[in-house]
Amino acid sequence: MISIDVRAERSYVVKVGCDWLSEIAPHLDVRSHIGVIVSSTLAQQVRKQVPSDSRITIMEVPDGEEGKSLTTLESLWNSLALAGFTRSDLVIAVGGGATTDIAGFAASTWLRGIDWIAVPTTLAGMVDAAVGGKTGMNSPSGKNLIGSFHSPIEVLADLQWLKTLSDRDFSAGLAEVIKCGFIADPAILTCISNNSLAELRGSDELTMDLVSRSVQVKSDVVSTDFKENFAREVLNYGHTLGHAVELDSGFELRHGEAVAIGMVYVAELAAARGLITQEVVIQHREILQSCNLPIAYKKSAWPQLLKIMALDKKARGSSLRFVVLTGVGRTTRLEDVNEPELLEVYERICV
Ligand SMILES: NC(=O)c1ccc[n+]([C@@H]2O[C@H](COP(=O)([O-])OP(=O)(O)OC[C@H]3O[C@@H](n4cnc5c(N)ncnc54)[C@H](O)[C@@H]3O)[C@@H](O)[C@H]2O)c1
Ligand SMILES: [Zn+2]
């Protein structure tokens, strides 16, 4: 097991490669109520694994984005009320990023904030969603517009969960891992290049190395300033175009798949500016393709993508800007971009 410290308003540890059931056992002795919030596909398994104890309430939420709704939040509040949860009780969130987001938000709003532990069960959840203290939900106005900063007291990344994850979700999670490699830790890229996708999936040792390195990258960024968006922006490498592609695909593409396309785009953008060499662009394509991730998007979508990016920037009250590399492991921001330049770069990644 590898433990990584995250400094926040209240610091905590991410335990990579732990056994989540043994880790929660000590909490059972000291808390009067424990709420296990679990996504529905994992609920049956979790009911079998968690000891039967009258102090434990298991709350099932719909899988994925559907679970990040006001309806789910209300039902969680009702269950917490019914079981009599007080400020000294504990919520344990078991699921992908969507589940840890809504469960963390329920914990942050119940009695103005009670303790919670994140047990991420997807690769994306382990390396991204469960680390950093952001919790939230969707609303009719958009994704993740409502939320809070409420760090968990612990993140338990038990790699056993990854065994049942679909190949597609594993690859989508690898996109965020590769992102961490390009922005801060090139050893991640070496590890992925030296091993096939099957080898990466099949080896606990390699997975542990990739997950812990990625968590370290995210922890280093969020620990510099917990709520500061500017410092965190580096984690948005590939996300400016990526978000637009994700939305344009009507969420047919996984978040990680869209980010993969977005990373090739910003690599081409940086190369066009002479910030990185073509070799680094080729490295993006090769490594993403080796993980079964897409590296191109349809040509006809450009006007729509531009529109979405412009709306996004307006919603965030910021200018249209891109995180780009100045070398592997080094980043900067580009704000002085114009539409002809952006289209010219898009033509290099479209089909
Ligand atoms: N809070 C943050 O800082 C942050 C950062 C990044 C992403 N997010 C959020 O995370 C969410 C995406 O997370 P995700 O990619 O984990 O998706 P997800 O939570 O939607 O899970 C993907 C799918 O995998 C299934 N699943 C989960 N664990 C499994 C397992 N062990 N075996 C088999 N199937 C399993 C789920 O039921 C779901 O169908 C989005 O809602 C996004 O907004 C939050
Ligand atoms: Zn992301």
Short mmCIF file of C-alpha atoms and ligand atoms in Angstrom, two decimals:
data_model
loop_
_atom_site.label_atom_id
_atom_site.label_comp_id
_atom_site.label_asym_id
_atom_site.label_seq_id
_atom_site.Cartn_x
_atom_site.Cartn_y
_atom_site.Cartn_z
CA MET A 1 0.00 0.00 0.00
CA ILE A 2 1.16 3.54 -0.76
CA SER A 3 -0.10 6.50 1.30
CA ILE A 4 -0.20 9.97 -0.21
CA ASP A 5 -0.90 13.09 1.86
CA VAL A 6 -3.20 15.77 0.53
CA ARG A 7 -3.04 19.15 2.25
CA ALA A 8 -6.40 20.91 2.39
CA GLU A 9 -8.60 22.82 4.84
CA ARG A 10 -8.36 19.51 6.71
CA SER A 11 -5.58 17.27 5.43
CA TYR A 12 -6.11 13.62 4.62
CA VAL A 13 -4.44 10.53 3.22
CA VAL A 14 -5.12 8.65 -0.02
CA LYS A 15 -4.31 4.96 0.50
CA VAL A 16 -3.56 3.28 -2.83
CA GLY A 17 -3.66 -0.51 -2.92
CA CYS A 18 -5.41 -0.91 0.44
CA ASP A 19 -8.19 -3.32 1.45
CA TRP A 20 -11.13 -0.96 1.96
CA LEU A 21 -13.03 -3.29 4.29
CA SER A 22 -10.12 -3.62 6.74
CA GLU A 23 -9.59 0.13 6.59
CA ILE A 24 -13.18 0.97 7.57
CA ALA A 25 -13.30 -1.59 10.39
CA PRO A 26 -11.82 0.73 13.08
CA HIS A 27 -14.48 3.35 12.28
CA LEU A 28 -17.25 0.91 13.13
CA ASP A 29 -16.09 0.90 16.76
CA VAL A 30 -16.22 4.65 17.26
CA ARG A 31 -19.21 5.92 15.27
CA SER A 32 -22.86 5.56 16.24
CA HIS A 33 -24.07 5.62 12.64
CA ILE A 34 -22.34 4.83 9.38
CA GLY A 35 -24.04 5.46 6.04
CA VAL A 36 -22.67 3.51 3.10
CA ILE A 37 -23.74 5.27 -0.10
CA VAL A 38 -23.20 2.92 -3.03
CA SER A 39 -24.00 3.02 -6.75
CA SER A 40 -26.63 0.47 -7.77
CA THR A 41 -24.44 -1.91 -9.83
CA LEU A 42 -22.16 -2.40 -6.85
CA ALA A 43 -24.88 -2.49 -4.19
CA GLN A 44 -25.43 -6.25 -4.08
CA GLN A 45 -21.73 -6.95 -3.68
CA VAL A 46 -21.32 -4.28 -0.99
CA ARG A 47 -24.33 -5.57 0.99
CA LYS A 48 -22.62 -8.98 1.11
CA GLN A 49 -19.23 -7.56 2.12
CA VAL A 50 -20.18 -5.02 4.78
CA PRO A 51 -20.73 -6.59 8.23
CA SER A 52 -24.36 -6.69 9.30
CA ASP A 53 -24.59 -4.15 12.06
CA SER A 54 -27.60 -2.09 13.12
CA ARG A 55 -25.42 1.04 13.08
CA ILE A 56 -24.80 0.69 9.35
CA THR A 57 -27.32 2.05 6.84
CA ILE A 58 -26.77 1.15 3.19
CA MET A 59 -28.11 3.74 0.73
CA GLU A 60 -28.26 2.89 -2.96
CA VAL A 61 -28.01 5.60 -5.61
CA PRO A 62 -28.49 5.35 -9.40
CA ASP A 63 -25.33 4.71 -11.42
CA GLY A 64 -23.42 7.48 -13.11
CA GLU A 65 -24.75 10.95 -13.89
CA GLU A 66 -28.35 9.98 -13.11
CA GLY A 67 -27.31 9.68 -9.47
CA LYS A 68 -26.04 13.28 -9.32
CA SER A 69 -29.54 14.72 -9.09
CA LEU A 70 -31.63 16.67 -6.61
CA THR A 71 -33.95 13.64 -6.33
CA THR A 72 -31.03 11.48 -5.20
CA LEU A 73 -29.80 14.15 -2.81
CA GLU A 74 -33.23 14.48 -1.21
CA SER A 75 -33.52 10.75 -0.76
CA LEU A 76 -30.08 10.67 0.88
CA TRP A 77 -31.03 13.51 3.26
CA ASN A 78 -34.24 11.63 4.12
CA SER A 79 -32.33 8.43 4.88
CA LEU A 80 -29.81 10.30 7.03
CA ALA A 81 -32.67 11.96 8.92
CA LEU A 82 -34.53 8.69 9.38
CA ALA A 83 -31.46 6.93 10.77
CA GLY A 84 -30.74 9.91 13.05
CA PHE A 85 -27.32 10.90 11.74
CA THR A 86 -25.56 13.43 13.98
CA ARG A 87 -22.43 15.52 13.45
CA SER A 88 -20.23 12.76 14.83
CA ASP A 89 -21.42 10.16 12.31
CA LEU A 90 -19.80 9.06 9.08
CA VAL A 91 -20.67 8.59 5.41
CA ILE A 92 -18.73 6.15 3.22
CA ALA A 93 -19.12 6.65 -0.55
CA VAL A 94 -18.55 3.56 -2.71
CA GLY A 95 -18.65 4.03 -6.47
CA GLY A 96 -17.29 5.90 -9.46
CA GLY A 97 -16.76 9.66 -9.59
CA ALA A 98 -20.46 10.34 -9.95
CA THR A 99 -21.22 8.48 -6.72
CA THR A 100 -18.38 10.00 -4.68
CA ASP A 101 -19.47 13.45 -5.95
CA ILE A 102 -23.11 13.14 -4.81
CA ALA A 103 -22.30 11.25 -1.59
CA GLY A 104 -19.63 13.81 -0.69
CA PHE A 105 -22.13 16.59 -1.38
CA ALA A 106 -24.75 14.91 0.82
CA ALA A 107 -22.11 14.65 3.59
CA SER A 108 -21.11 18.28 3.11
CA THR A 109 -24.67 19.57 3.40
CA TRP A 110 -25.97 17.31 6.18
CA LEU A 111 -25.78 19.32 9.44
CA ARG A 112 -23.45 21.71 7.55
CA GLY A 113 -20.88 19.01 6.98
CA ILE A 114 -20.17 15.58 8.46
CA ASP A 115 -17.17 13.30 7.94
CA TRP A 116 -17.00 11.12 4.85
CA ILE A 117 -14.65 8.57 3.34
CA ALA A 118 -14.32 8.11 -0.42
CA VAL A 119 -13.98 4.56 -1.77
CA PRO A 120 -13.52 5.17 -5.51
CA THR A 121 -14.24 2.09 -7.63
CA THR A 122 -13.26 3.37 -11.09
CA LEU A 123 -9.81 4.35 -12.31
CA ALA A 124 -11.06 7.90 -13.05
CA GLY A 125 -12.48 8.08 -9.53
CA MET A 126 -9.21 6.95 -7.93
CA VAL A 127 -6.92 9.33 -9.79
CA ASP A 128 -9.24 12.30 -10.14
CA ALA A 129 -12.78 12.61 -8.77
CA ALA A 130 -12.19 11.34 -5.23
CA VAL A 131 -9.06 13.45 -4.72
CA GLY A 132 -9.19 17.22 -4.25
CA GLY A 133 -12.23 17.80 -2.06
CA LYS A 134 -14.71 18.92 -4.71
CA THR A 135 -18.21 17.48 -4.33
CA GLY A 136 -21.25 18.25 -6.43
CA MET A 137 -24.31 17.48 -8.47
CA ASN A 138 -25.94 18.26 -11.80
CA SER A 139 -28.95 20.50 -12.34
CA PRO A 140 -31.16 21.34 -15.33
CA SER A 141 -28.84 24.32 -15.95
CA GLY A 142 -25.80 22.11 -16.46
CA LYS A 143 -23.29 19.60 -15.11
CA ASN A 144 -21.47 20.25 -11.82
CA LEU A 145 -22.85 23.78 -11.36
CA ILE A 146 -23.80 23.08 -7.76
CA GLY A 147 -21.31 21.80 -5.23
CA SER A 148 -18.95 22.44 -2.38
CA PHE A 149 -15.40 21.95 -1.19
CA HIS A 150 -15.60 19.28 1.50
CA SER A 151 -12.59 17.01 1.78
CA PRO A 152 -13.06 13.40 2.79
CA ILE A 153 -11.24 12.27 5.95
CA GLU A 154 -9.65 9.47 3.91
CA VAL A 155 -9.62 8.10 0.36
CA LEU A 156 -9.38 4.31 0.10
CA ALA A 157 -8.29 3.26 -3.39
CA ASP A 158 -8.68 -0.53 -3.31
CA LEU A 159 -7.39 -1.78 -6.67
CA GLN A 160 -9.55 -4.92 -6.49
CA TRP A 161 -12.48 -2.82 -7.74
CA LEU A 162 -10.74 -2.34 -11.07
CA LYS A 163 -11.03 -6.06 -11.90
CA THR A 164 -14.74 -5.71 -12.75
CA LEU A 165 -14.48 -2.35 -14.51
CA SER A 166 -15.26 -2.47 -18.24
CA ASP A 167 -12.32 -2.17 -20.63
CA ARG A 168 -13.82 1.07 -21.90
CA ASP A 169 -14.02 2.65 -18.45
CA PHE A 170 -10.49 1.48 -17.64
CA SER A 171 -9.16 3.14 -20.80
CA ALA A 172 -11.17 6.31 -20.11
CA GLY A 173 -9.52 6.48 -16.68
CA LEU A 174 -6.11 6.01 -18.29
CA ALA A 175 -6.67 9.26 -20.21
CA GLU A 176 -6.49 11.17 -16.89
CA VAL A 177 -3.43 9.13 -15.90
CA ILE A 178 -1.72 10.02 -19.20
CA LYS A 179 -2.69 13.66 -18.61
CA CYS A 180 -0.80 13.55 -15.28
CA GLY A 181 2.17 12.09 -17.16
CA PHE A 182 2.28 14.89 -19.70
CA ILE A 183 1.75 17.77 -17.26
CA ALA A 184 3.99 16.64 -14.42
CA ASP A 185 5.33 13.08 -14.24
CA PRO A 186 6.93 11.64 -17.40
CA ALA A 187 7.64 8.34 -15.58
CA ILE A 188 3.93 7.61 -16.08
CA LEU A 189 4.42 7.85 -19.85
CA THR A 190 7.44 5.55 -19.75
CA CYS A 191 5.50 2.96 -17.78
CA ILE A 192 2.57 3.03 -20.23
CA SER A 193 4.83 2.95 -23.30
CA ASN A 194 6.78 -0.03 -21.99
CA ASN A 195 3.72 -2.18 -21.35
CA SER A 196 0.69 -3.29 -23.35
CA LEU A 197 -2.79 -2.34 -22.19
CA ALA A 198 -3.38 -5.97 -21.13
CA GLU A 199 -0.17 -5.94 -19.10
CA LEU A 200 -1.15 -2.67 -17.40
CA ARG A 201 -4.57 -4.05 -16.49
CA GLY A 202 -3.25 -7.41 -15.40
CA SER A 203 -0.52 -6.19 -13.08
CA ASP A 204 -1.36 -4.87 -9.61
CA GLU A 205 2.19 -3.55 -9.36
CA LEU A 206 1.94 -1.46 -12.55
CA THR A 207 -1.58 -0.25 -11.75
CA MET A 208 -0.48 0.74 -8.26
CA ASP A 209 2.46 2.67 -9.70
CA LEU A 210 0.25 4.52 -12.20
CA VAL A 211 -2.52 5.28 -9.71
CA SER A 212 -0.18 6.46 -6.96
CA ARG A 213 1.86 8.63 -9.32
CA SER A 214 -1.33 10.25 -10.69
CA VAL A 215 -2.73 10.82 -7.20
CA GLN A 216 0.60 12.42 -6.27
CA VAL A 217 0.34 14.80 -9.25
CA LYS A 218 -3.21 15.82 -8.33
CA SER A 219 -2.30 16.09 -4.65
CA ASP A 220 0.70 18.33 -5.43
CA VAL A 221 -1.54 20.67 -7.44
CA VAL A 222 -4.49 20.87 -5.04
CA SER A 223 -2.23 21.06 -1.98
CA THR A 224 -0.60 24.27 -3.25
CA ASP A 225 -3.87 26.07 -2.76
CA PHE A 226 -7.01 24.13 -1.97
CA LYS A 227 -9.56 26.45 -3.57
CA GLU A 228 -7.42 28.32 -6.06
CA ASN A 229 -8.70 27.76 -9.57
CA PHE A 230 -5.68 29.20 -11.33
CA ALA A 231 -3.27 26.64 -9.86
CA ARG A 232 -5.75 23.85 -10.49
CA GLU A 233 -6.14 24.85 -14.12
CA VAL A 234 -3.15 22.73 -15.14
CA LEU A 235 -5.35 19.69 -14.39
CA ASN A 236 -7.54 20.90 -17.24
CA TYR A 237 -4.93 19.86 -19.81
CA GLY A 238 -6.95 18.64 -22.81
CA HIS A 239 -10.22 19.63 -21.17
CA THR A 240 -11.08 22.87 -23.03
CA LEU A 241 -11.77 21.10 -26.32
CA GLY A 242 -12.43 17.84 -24.44
CA HIS A 243 -15.50 19.21 -22.63
CA ALA A 244 -16.86 20.55 -25.93
CA VAL A 245 -16.35 17.18 -27.65
CA GLU A 246 -17.99 15.36 -24.73
CA LEU A 247 -21.03 17.61 -24.94
CA ASP A 248 -21.17 17.57 -28.75
CA SER A 249 -21.14 13.77 -28.75
CA GLY A 250 -24.27 13.89 -26.55
CA PHE A 251 -22.17 12.07 -23.91
CA GLU A 252 -21.71 9.12 -26.30
CA LEU A 253 -18.02 9.59 -25.62
CA ARG A 254 -16.73 9.01 -22.11
CA HIS A 255 -15.16 12.03 -20.40
CA GLY A 256 -11.69 10.45 -20.68
CA GLU A 257 -12.16 9.68 -24.37
CA ALA A 258 -13.09 13.29 -25.09
CA VAL A 259 -10.10 14.49 -23.04
CA ALA A 260 -7.82 12.21 -25.11
CA ILE A 261 -8.94 14.05 -28.28
CA GLY A 262 -8.52 17.36 -26.44
CA MET A 263 -4.95 16.48 -25.46
CA VAL A 264 -3.94 15.73 -29.06
CA TYR A 265 -5.49 19.08 -29.98
CA VAL A 266 -3.50 21.11 -27.45
CA ALA A 267 -0.36 19.18 -28.37
CA GLU A 268 -0.85 20.28 -32.00
CA LEU A 269 -1.58 23.82 -30.79
CA ALA A 270 1.66 23.92 -28.80
CA ALA A 271 3.62 22.48 -31.73
CA ALA A 272 2.13 25.10 -34.08
CA ARG A 273 3.42 27.75 -31.69
CA GLY A 274 6.85 26.12 -31.59
CA LEU A 275 6.52 25.32 -27.88
CA ILE A 276 7.02 21.57 -28.35
CA THR A 277 8.36 19.38 -31.15
CA GLN A 278 6.34 17.15 -33.49
CA GLU A 279 7.89 14.18 -31.64
CA VAL A 280 5.93 15.13 -28.53
CA VAL A 281 2.73 15.33 -30.61
CA ILE A 282 3.45 11.87 -32.03
CA GLN A 283 4.09 10.67 -28.48
CA HIS A 284 0.56 11.87 -27.52
CA ARG A 285 -1.02 9.99 -30.43
CA GLU A 286 0.94 6.78 -29.86
CA ILE A 287 0.40 6.54 -26.13
CA LEU A 288 -3.32 7.35 -26.31
CA GLN A 289 -3.89 4.91 -29.17
CA SER A 290 -2.02 2.18 -27.31
CA CYS A 291 -4.66 2.59 -24.58
CA ASN A 292 -7.54 2.29 -27.06
CA LEU A 293 -8.38 5.98 -26.77
CA PRO A 294 -9.65 8.12 -29.68
CA ILE A 295 -7.34 10.77 -31.11
CA ALA A 296 -9.55 12.42 -33.76
CA TYR A 297 -13.04 13.89 -34.06
CA LYS A 298 -15.36 14.71 -36.93
CA LYS A 299 -14.52 17.69 -39.11
CA SER A 300 -18.12 18.93 -39.41
CA ALA A 301 -18.34 19.47 -35.64
CA TRP A 302 -15.96 22.46 -35.54
CA PRO A 303 -18.53 25.32 -35.55
CA GLN A 304 -20.45 23.62 -32.77
CA LEU A 305 -17.27 22.93 -30.74
CA LEU A 306 -16.24 26.57 -31.02
CA LYS A 307 -19.70 27.65 -29.87
CA ILE A 308 -19.60 25.34 -26.87
CA MET A 309 -16.10 26.51 -25.90
CA ALA A 310 -17.23 30.15 -26.15
CA LEU A 311 -20.31 29.49 -23.97
CA ASP A 312 -18.16 27.61 -21.49
CA LYS A 313 -15.75 30.50 -21.19
CA LYS A 314 -18.66 32.91 -20.65
CA ALA A 315 -20.14 30.69 -17.93
CA ARG A 316 -16.76 30.61 -16.16
CA GLY A 317 -16.27 34.34 -16.57
CA SER A 318 -12.88 33.73 -18.16
CA SER A 319 -11.23 34.09 -21.53
CA LEU A 320 -10.90 31.18 -23.95
CA ARG A 321 -7.60 29.69 -22.86
CA PHE A 322 -5.74 26.46 -23.20
CA VAL A 323 -3.24 24.71 -20.96
CA VAL A 324 -0.36 23.69 -23.24
CA LEU A 325 3.02 22.03 -22.79
CA THR A 326 6.35 23.74 -23.19
CA GLY A 327 7.94 20.29 -22.86
CA VAL A 328 6.95 16.98 -21.31
CA GLY A 329 6.20 17.75 -17.65
CA ARG A 330 6.11 21.54 -18.14
CA THR A 331 2.98 23.63 -18.75
CA THR A 332 1.87 27.15 -19.55
CA ARG A 333 -1.41 28.83 -20.53
CA LEU A 334 -2.29 30.26 -23.94
CA GLU A 335 -4.84 33.07 -23.92
CA ASP A 336 -4.03 35.00 -27.07
CA VAL A 337 -5.59 32.48 -29.45
CA ASN A 338 -7.76 33.44 -32.41
CA GLU A 339 -10.38 31.55 -34.41
CA PRO A 340 -8.40 31.02 -37.65
CA GLU A 341 -5.50 29.59 -35.64
CA LEU A 342 -7.81 27.29 -33.67
CA LEU A 343 -9.46 26.02 -36.86
CA GLU A 344 -6.11 25.43 -38.54
CA VAL A 345 -5.01 23.31 -35.59
CA TYR A 346 -8.35 21.45 -35.56
CA GLU A 347 -7.80 20.45 -39.16
CA ARG A 348 -4.80 18.43 -37.99
CA ILE A 349 -6.87 16.29 -35.65
CA CYS A 350 -10.16 15.86 -37.48
CA VAL A 351 -11.41 13.09 -39.73
N1 LIG B 1 -15.01 16.02 -7.84
C1 LIG B 1 -14.09 16.13 -8.76
O1 LIG B 1 -13.06 16.80 -8.59
C2 LIG B 1 -14.28 15.40 -10.06
C3 LIG B 1 -13.21 15.29 -10.96
C4 LIG B 1 -13.39 14.56 -12.12
C5 LIG B 1 -14.62 13.97 -12.40
N2 LIG B 1 -15.65 14.11 -11.51
C6 LIG B 1 -16.96 13.49 -11.77
O2 LIG B 1 -16.79 12.07 -11.83
C7 LIG B 1 -17.81 11.53 -12.66
C8 LIG B 1 -17.17 10.54 -13.61
O3 LIG B 1 -16.61 9.50 -12.86
P1 LIG B 1 -16.38 8.03 -13.45
O4 LIG B 1 -15.63 8.13 -14.70
O5 LIG B 1 -15.85 7.23 -12.32
O6 LIG B 1 -17.83 7.59 -13.90
P2 LIG B 1 -19.11 6.96 -13.14
O7 LIG B 1 -19.13 7.26 -11.71
O8 LIG B 1 -20.27 7.41 -13.95
O9 LIG B 1 -18.86 5.41 -13.34
C9 LIG B 1 -18.80 4.85 -14.64
C10 LIG B 1 -19.53 3.52 -14.70
O10 LIG B 1 -18.78 2.51 -14.05
C11 LIG B 1 -19.61 1.73 -13.19
N3 LIG B 1 -18.73 1.21 -12.15
C12 LIG B 1 -18.18 1.91 -11.14
N4 LIG B 1 -17.31 1.12 -10.47
C13 LIG B 1 -17.34 -0.09 -11.06
C14 LIG B 1 -16.64 -1.31 -10.83
N5 LIG B 1 -15.73 -1.42 -9.85
N6 LIG B 1 -16.91 -2.37 -11.62
C15 LIG B 1 -17.81 -2.24 -12.63
N7 LIG B 1 -18.49 -1.11 -12.92
C16 LIG B 1 -18.26 -0.04 -12.14
C17 LIG B 1 -20.65 2.71 -12.73
O11 LIG B 1 -21.78 2.05 -12.27
C18 LIG B 1 -20.90 3.52 -14.01
O12 LIG B 1 -21.83 2.90 -14.82
C19 LIG B 1 -18.48 12.70 -13.36
O13 LIG B 1 -19.72 12.93 -12.76
C20 LIG B 1 -17.54 13.87 -13.09
O14 LIG B 1 -18.22 15.11 -13.04
C21 LIG B 1 -15.49 14.80 -10.35
ZN ZN B 2 -11.17 15.18 -16.43
#
